[in-house]
Amino acid sequence: MALLRDMTLGGFSDELAADSAAPGGGSVAALSGALGAALVSMVCRLTIGKKGYEEYEHEVKEVLAESEILRKRLLEAIDIDAKAFEKVMDAFAAPKSTDEEKSVRREMIQTAFKGACESPRRTAADCLEVLRLCARVADKTNTNAASDLGVGASNALAALESAAMNVLINLPSIKDDEYVDELRDEMEAIQEEGGILRTGVLREISVHIGGN
Amino acid sequence: MALLRDMTLGGFSDELAADSAAPGGGSVAALSGALGAALVSMVCRLTIGKKGYEEYEHEVKEVLAESEILRKRLLEAIDIDAKAFEKVMDAFAAPKSTDEEKSVRREMIQTAFKGACESPRRTAADCLEVLRLCARVADKTNTNAASDLGVGASNALAALESAAMNVLINLPSIKDDEYVDELRDEMEAIQEEGGILRTGVLREISVHIGGN
């Protein structure tokens, strides 16, 4: 199959809406995160070289470089997530006639479920980084693009929460309790920090968007 | 220019990250809403014909028909929003040498700003509909896809809030106080209902996603 990130917006939306579980919420989380990062990049670019923002230029350029790295990684995660999900399906389809086959299959399923957690786990962490970048430049960027930064932060938080849901839904299938506890704590902490960061960004830009 | 919705995910993300204000947050709001609607459609399709969900089949099919209409409309709004923004730019570029030109230009600017409000206003209303659909089927759809419905709801709410920010940022430029007050009230009400609906959906699915 062609890469999902090479499909058109309309085509990807069709593929998503179809009656197959992949691509699903995990790929949408990655895409939403990439769109959030793209808006951070845009707002930085609309600031660099503009009068009144000279003193922030160095930091805004730094943030732009980081948001571009995150954007690229999150775009790649759209496909990585769908593939990780397919591996779970493949593992369930493995032969299970003999005891040895059953044991191998059990192992494959456990490995695949961990893989299906690791992909959204990375997406959640990357989206938290996008939110940190939003917060860093919220009072240093072009106020004409304030709503774009707000949309970037809202998208990054929705993506983070979406990625966390995709981690959590796999945990009941994983028998490694230490790993499960670690991931549950990590997702809780990431969601809490993400929420606080977005609230801060919206507060900072609210004065420029004529409401709230 | 080609339609934005015909661009690839990667290409659209590049275009978004570029140093031009369009496409921007308004188009991202519409796209996020379309992705939310697509996930509602997927979850409905993964439910129809499945054992254990027979009693909900009629309602799930109704919701699917509605989510597909919303998905199509939100995909179209990606381009409509970018065009509405360009009209504001065009209005500012209109000639302003004579008093008559100045008066015509002022009128053009006001009309363009209202247009730039109406597009995200429709997107916000459509995203609220997506959230209502999520809430309607949250306890009637395939629990294996619970996280997908949660991601759909999170995306629809982020899209709704993003659309509202795109309405609000234009209000200070509009001189029609009645219109401004009406839109501000409408956005507040839509955001409040949207937040309540998403909380309800997440509560409903939380039992299936092994956390929270």
mmCIF file of N, CA and C in Angstrom, chain B residues 18-68:
data_model
loop_
_atom_site.group_PDB
_atom_site.id
_atom_site.type_symbol
_atom_site.label_atom_id
_atom_site.label_comp_id
_atom_site.label_asym_id
_atom_site.label_seq_id
_atom_site.Cartn_x
_atom_site.Cartn_y
_atom_site.Cartn_z
ATOM 1 N N ALA B 18 4.336 27.052 5.729
ATOM 2 C CA ALA B 18 5.015 28.111 4.974
ATOM 3 C C ALA B 18 4.686 29.497 5.544
ATOM 4 N N ASP B 19 5.456 30.520 5.098
ATOM 5 C CA ASP B 19 5.320 31.861 5.672
ATOM 6 C C ASP B 19 4.206 32.680 5.049
ATOM 7 N N SER B 20 3.075 32.031 4.766
ATOM 8 C CA SER B 20 1.899 32.760 4.307
ATOM 9 C C SER B 20 0.759 32.397 5.240
ATOM 10 N N ALA B 21 -0.098 33.390 5.526
ATOM 11 C CA ALA B 21 -1.136 33.183 6.545
ATOM 12 C C ALA B 21 -2.245 32.237 6.081
ATOM 13 N N ALA B 22 -2.362 31.997 4.756
ATOM 14 C CA ALA B 22 -3.370 31.054 4.263
ATOM 15 C C ALA B 22 -2.680 29.949 3.462
ATOM 16 N N PRO B 23 -3.031 28.683 3.632
ATOM 17 C CA PRO B 23 -4.001 28.205 4.621
ATOM 18 C C PRO B 23 -3.460 28.342 6.040
ATOM 19 N N GLY B 24 -4.382 28.484 6.996
ATOM 20 C CA GLY B 24 -3.974 28.609 8.390
ATOM 21 C C GLY B 24 -4.922 27.860 9.306
ATOM 22 N N GLY B 25 -5.119 28.424 10.491
ATOM 23 C CA GLY B 25 -5.900 27.740 11.520
ATOM 24 C C GLY B 25 -7.340 27.422 11.119
ATOM 25 N N GLY B 26 -7.934 28.248 10.272
ATOM 26 C CA GLY B 26 -9.321 28.003 9.859
ATOM 27 C C GLY B 26 -9.445 26.726 9.037
ATOM 28 N N SER B 27 -8.492 26.527 8.121
ATOM 29 C CA SER B 27 -8.513 25.304 7.317
ATOM 30 C C SER B 27 -8.194 24.079 8.169
ATOM 31 N N VAL B 28 -7.292 24.245 9.150
ATOM 32 C CA VAL B 28 -6.964 23.137 10.044
ATOM 33 C C VAL B 28 -8.189 22.755 10.887
ATOM 34 N N ALA B 29 -8.957 23.762 11.320
ATOM 35 C CA ALA B 29 -10.178 23.476 12.077
ATOM 36 C C ALA B 29 -11.112 22.604 11.245
ATOM 37 N N ALA B 30 -11.315 22.982 9.984
ATOM 38 C CA ALA B 30 -12.220 22.218 9.109
ATOM 39 C C ALA B 30 -11.691 20.795 8.888
ATOM 40 N N LEU B 31 -10.379 20.681 8.644
ATOM 41 C CA LEU B 31 -9.783 19.352 8.427
ATOM 42 C C LEU B 31 -9.911 18.485 9.678
ATOM 43 N N SER B 32 -9.636 19.053 10.845
ATOM 44 C CA SER B 32 -9.747 18.272 12.085
ATOM 45 C C SER B 32 -11.179 17.803 12.295
ATOM 46 N N GLY B 33 -12.134 18.671 11.975
ATOM 47 C CA GLY B 33 -13.535 18.278 12.082
ATOM 48 C C GLY B 33 -13.866 17.138 11.132
ATOM 49 N N ALA B 34 -13.328 17.220 9.907
ATOM 50 C CA ALA B 34 -13.570 16.156 8.915
ATOM 51 C C ALA B 34 -12.969 14.832 9.387
ATOM 52 N N LEU B 35 -11.794 14.891 10.029
ATOM 53 C CA LEU B 35 -11.169 13.665 10.544
ATOM 54 C C LEU B 35 -12.010 13.085 11.687
ATOM 55 N N GLY B 36 -12.557 13.968 12.514
ATOM 56 C CA GLY B 36 -13.444 13.501 13.587
ATOM 57 C C GLY B 36 -14.669 12.797 13.006
ATOM 58 N N ALA B 37 -15.279 13.419 11.989
ATOM 59 C CA ALA B 37 -16.456 12.816 11.346
ATOM 60 C C ALA B 37 -16.093 11.477 10.705
ATOM 61 N N ALA B 38 -14.898 11.412 10.101
ATOM 62 C CA ALA B 38 -14.460 10.163 9.454
ATOM 63 C C ALA B 38 -14.343 9.040 10.486
ATOM 64 N N LEU B 39 -13.856 9.358 11.674
ATOM 65 C CA LEU B 39 -13.731 8.327 12.718
ATOM 66 C C LEU B 39 -15.106 7.879 13.210
ATOM 67 N N VAL B 40 -16.051 8.810 13.297
ATOM 68 C CA VAL B 40 -17.426 8.411 13.649
ATOM 69 C C VAL B 40 -17.949 7.429 12.590
ATOM 70 N N SER B 41 -17.735 7.763 11.322
ATOM 71 C CA SER B 41 -18.181 6.871 10.240
ATOM 72 C C SER B 41 -17.528 5.499 10.359
ATOM 73 N N MET B 42 -16.216 5.479 10.607
ATOM 74 C CA MET B 42 -15.499 4.200 10.725
ATOM 75 C C MET B 42 -16.070 3.360 11.861
ATOM 76 N N VAL B 43 -16.256 3.987 13.016
ATOM 77 C CA VAL B 43 -16.760 3.252 14.186
ATOM 78 C C VAL B 43 -18.164 2.711 13.901
ATOM 79 N N CYS B 44 -19.002 3.501 13.213
ATOM 80 C CA CYS B 44 -20.338 3.014 12.837
ATOM 81 C C CYS B 44 -20.215 1.809 11.908
ATOM 82 N N ARG B 45 -19.325 1.923 10.917
ATOM 83 C CA ARG B 45 -19.167 0.819 9.952
ATOM 84 C C ARG B 45 -18.601 -0.435 10.619
ATOM 85 N N LEU B 46 -17.772 -0.265 11.657
ATOM 86 C CA LEU B 46 -17.222 -1.423 12.377
ATOM 87 C C LEU B 46 -18.258 -2.023 13.347
ATOM 88 N N THR B 47 -19.428 -1.395 13.422
ATOM 89 C CA THR B 47 -20.492 -1.865 14.324
ATOM 90 C C THR B 47 -21.624 -2.554 13.561
ATOM 91 N N ILE B 48 -21.954 -1.961 12.381
ATOM 92 C CA ILE B 48 -23.076 -2.472 11.583
ATOM 93 C C ILE B 48 -22.807 -3.925 11.159
ATOM 94 N N GLY B 49 -23.755 -4.803 11.453
ATOM 95 C CA GLY B 49 -23.627 -6.212 11.077
ATOM 96 C C GLY B 49 -22.882 -7.047 12.105
ATOM 97 N N LYS B 50 -22.369 -6.399 13.166
ATOM 98 C CA LYS B 50 -21.602 -7.138 14.194
ATOM 99 C C LYS B 50 -22.546 -7.704 15.250
ATOM 100 N N LYS B 51 -22.231 -8.922 15.675
ATOM 101 C CA LYS B 51 -23.016 -9.614 16.701
ATOM 102 C C LYS B 51 -23.016 -8.826 18.010
ATOM 103 N N GLY B 52 -24.157 -8.716 18.623
ATOM 104 C CA GLY B 52 -24.262 -8.025 19.905
ATOM 105 C C GLY B 52 -24.722 -6.586 19.770
ATOM 106 N N TYR B 53 -24.728 -6.091 18.510
ATOM 107 C CA TYR B 53 -25.113 -4.686 18.306
ATOM 108 C C TYR B 53 -26.371 -4.566 17.451
ATOM 109 N N GLU B 54 -27.076 -5.701 17.246
ATOM 110 C CA GLU B 54 -28.234 -5.717 16.343
ATOM 111 C C GLU B 54 -29.275 -4.662 16.724
ATOM 112 N N GLU B 55 -29.534 -4.522 18.011
ATOM 113 C CA GLU B 55 -30.610 -3.608 18.426
ATOM 114 C C GLU B 55 -30.298 -2.140 18.123
ATOM 115 N N TYR B 56 -29.009 -1.825 17.946
ATOM 116 C CA TYR B 56 -28.619 -0.432 17.688
ATOM 117 C C TYR B 56 -28.446 -0.139 16.196
ATOM 118 N N GLU B 57 -28.536 -1.188 15.382
ATOM 119 C CA GLU B 57 -28.178 -1.069 13.965
ATOM 120 C C GLU B 57 -28.893 0.084 13.256
ATOM 121 N N HIS B 58 -30.182 0.233 13.518
ATOM 122 C CA HIS B 58 -30.945 1.282 12.831
ATOM 123 C C HIS B 58 -30.376 2.666 13.168
ATOM 124 N N GLU B 59 -30.157 2.903 14.450
ATOM 125 C CA GLU B 59 -29.649 4.217 14.861
ATOM 126 C C GLU B 59 -28.217 4.443 14.366
ATOM 127 N N VAL B 60 -27.401 3.398 14.433
ATOM 128 C CA VAL B 60 -26.003 3.542 13.991
ATOM 129 C C VAL B 60 -25.948 3.871 12.501
ATOM 130 N N LYS B 61 -26.865 3.275 11.733
ATOM 131 C CA LYS B 61 -26.902 3.587 10.291
ATOM 132 C C LYS B 61 -27.321 5.044 10.058
ATOM 133 N N GLU B 62 -28.260 5.510 10.856
ATOM 134 C CA GLU B 62 -28.688 6.914 10.758
ATOM 135 C C GLU B 62 -27.516 7.852 11.052
ATOM 136 N N VAL B 63 -26.781 7.527 12.131
ATOM 137 C CA VAL B 63 -25.633 8.355 12.516
ATOM 138 C C VAL B 63 -24.571 8.332 11.419
ATOM 139 N N LEU B 64 -24.340 7.169 10.829
ATOM 140 C CA LEU B 64 -23.361 7.058 9.736
ATOM 141 C C LEU B 64 -23.741 7.972 8.576
ATOM 142 N N ALA B 65 -25.026 7.964 8.203
ATOM 143 C CA ALA B 65 -25.462 8.814 7.088
ATOM 144 C C ALA B 65 -25.185 10.286 7.415
ATOM 145 N N GLU B 66 -25.444 10.677 8.649
ATOM 146 C CA GLU B 66 -25.224 12.081 9.037
ATOM 147 C C GLU B 66 -23.737 12.426 9.120
ATOM 148 N N SER B 67 -22.936 11.503 9.654
ATOM 149 C CA SER B 67 -21.500 11.812 9.783
ATOM 150 C C SER B 67 -20.849 11.917 8.395
ATOM 151 N N GLU B 68 -21.375 11.144 7.421
ATOM 152 C CA GLU B 68 -20.807 11.243 6.074
ATOM 153 C C GLU B 68 -21.135 12.597 5.429
#
